[in-house]
XYZ file of C-alpha atoms in Angstrom:
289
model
C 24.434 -8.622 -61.051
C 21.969 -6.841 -58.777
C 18.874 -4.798 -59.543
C 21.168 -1.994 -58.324
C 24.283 -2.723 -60.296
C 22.763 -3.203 -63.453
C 20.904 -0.200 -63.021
C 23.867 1.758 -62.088
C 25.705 -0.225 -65.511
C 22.398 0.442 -67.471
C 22.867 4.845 -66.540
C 26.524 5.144 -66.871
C 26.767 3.613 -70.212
C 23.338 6.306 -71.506
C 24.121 8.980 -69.731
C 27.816 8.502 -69.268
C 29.555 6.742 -72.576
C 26.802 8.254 -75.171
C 26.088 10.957 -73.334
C 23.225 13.925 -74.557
C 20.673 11.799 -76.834
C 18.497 15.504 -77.895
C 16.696 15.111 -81.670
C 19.572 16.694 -83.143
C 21.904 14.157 -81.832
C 20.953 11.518 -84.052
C 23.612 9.041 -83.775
C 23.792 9.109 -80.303
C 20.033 8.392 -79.982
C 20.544 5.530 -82.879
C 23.595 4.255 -80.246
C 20.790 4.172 -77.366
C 18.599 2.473 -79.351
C 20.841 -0.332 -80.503
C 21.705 -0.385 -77.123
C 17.968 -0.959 -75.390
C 17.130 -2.966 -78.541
C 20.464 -5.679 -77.324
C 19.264 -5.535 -73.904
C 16.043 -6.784 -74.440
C 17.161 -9.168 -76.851
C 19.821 -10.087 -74.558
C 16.662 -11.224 -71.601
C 14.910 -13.269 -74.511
C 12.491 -11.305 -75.939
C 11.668 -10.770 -79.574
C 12.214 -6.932 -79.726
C 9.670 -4.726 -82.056
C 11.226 -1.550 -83.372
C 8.716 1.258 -84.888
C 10.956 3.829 -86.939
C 9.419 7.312 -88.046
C 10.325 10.271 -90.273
C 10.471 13.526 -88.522
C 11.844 16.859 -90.508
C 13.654 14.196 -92.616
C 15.186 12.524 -89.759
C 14.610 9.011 -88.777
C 13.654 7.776 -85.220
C 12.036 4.932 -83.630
C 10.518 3.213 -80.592
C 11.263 0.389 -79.655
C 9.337 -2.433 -77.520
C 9.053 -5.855 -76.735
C 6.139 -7.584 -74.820
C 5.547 -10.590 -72.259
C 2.418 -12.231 -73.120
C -0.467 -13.006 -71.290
C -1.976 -16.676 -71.559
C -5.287 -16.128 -70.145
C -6.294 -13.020 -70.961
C -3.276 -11.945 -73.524
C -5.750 -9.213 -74.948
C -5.737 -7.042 -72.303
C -2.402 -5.149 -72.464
C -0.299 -3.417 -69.589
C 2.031 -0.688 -71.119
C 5.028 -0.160 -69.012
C 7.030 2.743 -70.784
C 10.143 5.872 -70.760
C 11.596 8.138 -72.940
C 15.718 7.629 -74.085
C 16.130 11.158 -75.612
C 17.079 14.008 -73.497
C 17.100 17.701 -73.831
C 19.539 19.733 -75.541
C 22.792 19.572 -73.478
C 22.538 17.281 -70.763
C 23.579 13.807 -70.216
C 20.764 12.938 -68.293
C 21.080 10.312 -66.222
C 18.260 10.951 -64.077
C 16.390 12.592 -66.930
C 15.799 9.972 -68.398
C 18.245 7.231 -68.461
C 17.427 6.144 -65.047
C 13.521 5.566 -66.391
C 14.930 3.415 -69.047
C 17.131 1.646 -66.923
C 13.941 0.917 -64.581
C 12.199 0.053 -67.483
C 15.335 -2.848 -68.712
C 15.851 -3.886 -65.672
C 11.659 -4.572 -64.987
C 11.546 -6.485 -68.467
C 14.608 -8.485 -67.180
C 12.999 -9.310 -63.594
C 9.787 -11.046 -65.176
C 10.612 -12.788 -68.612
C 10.365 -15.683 -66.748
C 7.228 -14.965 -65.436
C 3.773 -16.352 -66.312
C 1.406 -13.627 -66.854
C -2.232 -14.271 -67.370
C -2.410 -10.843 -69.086
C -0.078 -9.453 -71.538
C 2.430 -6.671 -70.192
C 4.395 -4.078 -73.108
C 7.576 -2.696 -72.706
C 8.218 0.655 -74.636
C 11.245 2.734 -74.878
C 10.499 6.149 -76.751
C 12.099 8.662 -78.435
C 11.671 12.183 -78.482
C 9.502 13.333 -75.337
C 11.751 16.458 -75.019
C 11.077 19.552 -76.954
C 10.802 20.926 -79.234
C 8.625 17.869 -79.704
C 7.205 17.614 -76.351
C 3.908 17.599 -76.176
C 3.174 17.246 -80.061
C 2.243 14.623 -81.819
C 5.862 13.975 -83.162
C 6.711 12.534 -79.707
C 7.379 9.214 -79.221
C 4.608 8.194 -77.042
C 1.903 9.812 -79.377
C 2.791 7.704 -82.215
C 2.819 4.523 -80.181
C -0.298 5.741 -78.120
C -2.402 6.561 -81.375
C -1.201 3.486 -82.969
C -2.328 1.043 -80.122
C -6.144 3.645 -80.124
C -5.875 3.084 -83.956
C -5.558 -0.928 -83.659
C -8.497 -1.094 -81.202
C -5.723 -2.761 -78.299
C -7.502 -2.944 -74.694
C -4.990 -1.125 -72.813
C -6.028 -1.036 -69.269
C -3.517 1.183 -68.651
C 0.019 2.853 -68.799
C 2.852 3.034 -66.526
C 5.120 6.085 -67.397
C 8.874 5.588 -65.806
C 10.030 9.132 -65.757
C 13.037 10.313 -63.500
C 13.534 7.909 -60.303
C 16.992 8.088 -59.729
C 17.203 11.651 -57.300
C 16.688 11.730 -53.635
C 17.257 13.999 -51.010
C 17.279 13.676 -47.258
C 18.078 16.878 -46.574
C 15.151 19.380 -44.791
C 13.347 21.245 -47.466
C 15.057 19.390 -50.295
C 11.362 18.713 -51.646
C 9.559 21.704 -53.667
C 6.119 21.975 -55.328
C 4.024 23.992 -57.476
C 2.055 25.773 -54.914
C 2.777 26.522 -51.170
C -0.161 24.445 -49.739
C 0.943 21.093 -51.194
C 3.608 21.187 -48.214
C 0.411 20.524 -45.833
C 0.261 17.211 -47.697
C 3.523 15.740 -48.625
C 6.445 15.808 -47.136
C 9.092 18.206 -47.241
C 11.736 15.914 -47.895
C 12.653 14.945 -51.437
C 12.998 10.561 -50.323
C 9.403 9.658 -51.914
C 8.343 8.593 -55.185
C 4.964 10.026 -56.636
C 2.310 8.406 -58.597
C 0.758 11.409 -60.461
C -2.147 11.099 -62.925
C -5.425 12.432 -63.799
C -8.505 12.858 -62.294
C -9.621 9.763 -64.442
C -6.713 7.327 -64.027
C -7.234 7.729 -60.180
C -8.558 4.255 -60.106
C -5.618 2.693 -61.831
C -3.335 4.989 -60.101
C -4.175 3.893 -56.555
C -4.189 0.041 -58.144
C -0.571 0.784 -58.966
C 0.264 2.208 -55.208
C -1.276 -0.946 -53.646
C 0.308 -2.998 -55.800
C 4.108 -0.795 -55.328
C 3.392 -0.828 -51.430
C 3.397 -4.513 -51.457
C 6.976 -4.694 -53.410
C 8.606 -1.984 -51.526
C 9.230 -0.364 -48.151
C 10.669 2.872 -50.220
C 7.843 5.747 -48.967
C 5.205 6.366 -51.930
C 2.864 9.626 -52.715
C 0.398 10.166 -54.963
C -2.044 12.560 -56.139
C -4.959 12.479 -59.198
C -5.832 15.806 -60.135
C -6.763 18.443 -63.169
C -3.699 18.949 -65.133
C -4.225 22.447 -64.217
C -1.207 21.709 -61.627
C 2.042 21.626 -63.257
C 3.528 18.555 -63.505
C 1.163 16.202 -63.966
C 1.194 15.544 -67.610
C 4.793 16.438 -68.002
C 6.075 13.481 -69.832
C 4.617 10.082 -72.143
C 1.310 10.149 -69.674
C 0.463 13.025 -71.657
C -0.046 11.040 -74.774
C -1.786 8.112 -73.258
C -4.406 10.775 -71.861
C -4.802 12.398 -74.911
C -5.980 8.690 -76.659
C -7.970 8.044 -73.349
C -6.520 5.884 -71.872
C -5.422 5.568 -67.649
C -1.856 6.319 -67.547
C 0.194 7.377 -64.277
C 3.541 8.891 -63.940
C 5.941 7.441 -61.661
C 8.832 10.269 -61.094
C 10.816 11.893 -58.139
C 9.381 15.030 -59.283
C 11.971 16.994 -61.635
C 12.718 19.934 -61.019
C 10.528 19.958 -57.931
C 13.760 18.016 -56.271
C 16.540 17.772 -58.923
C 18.492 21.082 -59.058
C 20.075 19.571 -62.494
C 16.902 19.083 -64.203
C 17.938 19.988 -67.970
C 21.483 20.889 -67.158
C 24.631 19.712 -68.159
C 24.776 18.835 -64.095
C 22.631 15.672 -64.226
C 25.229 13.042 -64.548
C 25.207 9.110 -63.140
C 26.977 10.047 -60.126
C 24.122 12.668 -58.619
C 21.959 9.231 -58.382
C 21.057 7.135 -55.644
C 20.741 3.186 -57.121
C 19.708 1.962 -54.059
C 16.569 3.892 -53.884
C 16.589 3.348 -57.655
C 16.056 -0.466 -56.816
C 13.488 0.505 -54.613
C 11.649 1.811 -56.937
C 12.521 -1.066 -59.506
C 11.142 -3.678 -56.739
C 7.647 -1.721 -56.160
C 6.885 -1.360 -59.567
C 7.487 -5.118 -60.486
C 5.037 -5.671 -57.828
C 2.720 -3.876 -59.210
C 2.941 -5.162 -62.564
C 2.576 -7.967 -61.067
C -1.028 -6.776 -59.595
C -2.302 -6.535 -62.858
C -0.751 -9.168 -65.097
C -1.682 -12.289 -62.979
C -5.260 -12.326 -62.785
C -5.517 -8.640 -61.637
């Protein structure tokens, strides 16, 4: 199949088949997991799973990793969430981040890498665990800060599936960002901190290369809403460079968190785009970047 198709197979069967994957939906978030655990396994990797307790209820991350055979201590993470909020399917939120995330393990197990690149599915980034350190991400995050790992940085797959060409179809958090970027919701942003500026314009140059789809960016204080919004958050909070690649939430997606955002709102070709940029950039950093 095609990036696109198994993207598109990869959504429906999340967001479509399972369907909401909140906390309290445990077996529907043990489903996704089995699933993304016999996807990996399916492209050849040995696939890591990291259960944890959480108000008696077990959940886990899961990951696999390609190895580098130069420099296999340096460590590109590559990572999305697979739990949504409370009553929506979502398929762009965040099934299409995990199907980016599949489909980019699939694309380079073959691949000779002289550094070693992670791939980490999460659980619970939505509240009312967001931004705790119950999420997902934090647990993974501290663990890797806790083990001493050399993580030169993080790559945080979060919404890429919704695109608009309409006039206007692009908002933002403050009027005078429409000087800047463009008022059309067909880009995908890079957003990260002031301090991951350096790896976030390493992973534009690297995405430009792969991929004609149009890219923005911006490093800034977190003081502008948005820019932490997801698993970046942790990584910053352990220090480490992380960037969020996203089509912005519910800066462009009017069913952001609603029982609206469904497979068929998505547009897979643009969703390879993406796919295609960000394997180039991986690519940027793994051999001999």
């Amino acid at each position: 199949m095609s990036i696109r198709e198994n993207l598109k197979k990869i959504v429906y069967y999340l967001s479509g088949e399972i369907g909401p994957r909140s906390y309290l939906r445990t077996e529907a978030l043990r489903k996704s997991a089995a699933y993304i655990i016999s996807e990996f396994g399916g492209y050849g990797y040995d696939v890591f799973s990291r259960p944890y307790t959480v108000k008696d209820r077990i959940y886990e991350n899961i990951y696999v990793e390609k190895k580098g055979v130069r420099y296999p201590e340096k460590i590109l993470v590559v990572g999305a969430h697979y739990d949504t909020a409370t009553g929506t399917p979502g398929a762009d939120d965040n099934a299409s981040g995990i199907a980016g995330l599949l489909e980019l393990a699939r694309l380079v197990k073959e691949m000779t890498f002289d550094k070693t690149v992670r791939f980490a599915a999460f659980t619970l980034e939505e509240p009312p665990f967001y931004r705790t350190e119950n999420m997902g991400s934090y647990r993974f995050a501290k663990s890797l800060r806790d083990n001493g790992e050399d993580i030169e940085g993080m790559i945080c797959i979060e919404m890429i599936g919704y695109f608009s060409d309409l006039p206007k179809s692009q908002f933002f958090p403050a009027t005078f960002f429409k000087w800047f970027y463009p008022e059309q919701g067909n880009f995908i942003l890079l957003a990260g901190n002031l301090s991951s500026k350096g790896f976030l314009l390493k992973v534009k140059e690297g995405f430009e290369k792969g991929s004609d789809l149009p890219v923005e960016s911006i490093s800034t204080l977190p003081l502008v809403p948005g820019i932490d919004f997801s698993d970046n958050w942790a990584f910053y909070k352990m220090g480490y460079n992380a960037v969020m690649v996203t089509d912005t939430a519910f800066y462009r997606n009017p069913y952001y968190h609603d029982a609206g955002d469904t497979p068929d709102t998505l547009d897979y070709d643009r969703m390879a785009d993406v796919v295609t940029g960000l394997r180039s950039a991986i690519l940027a950093f793994a051999v001999d970047g």
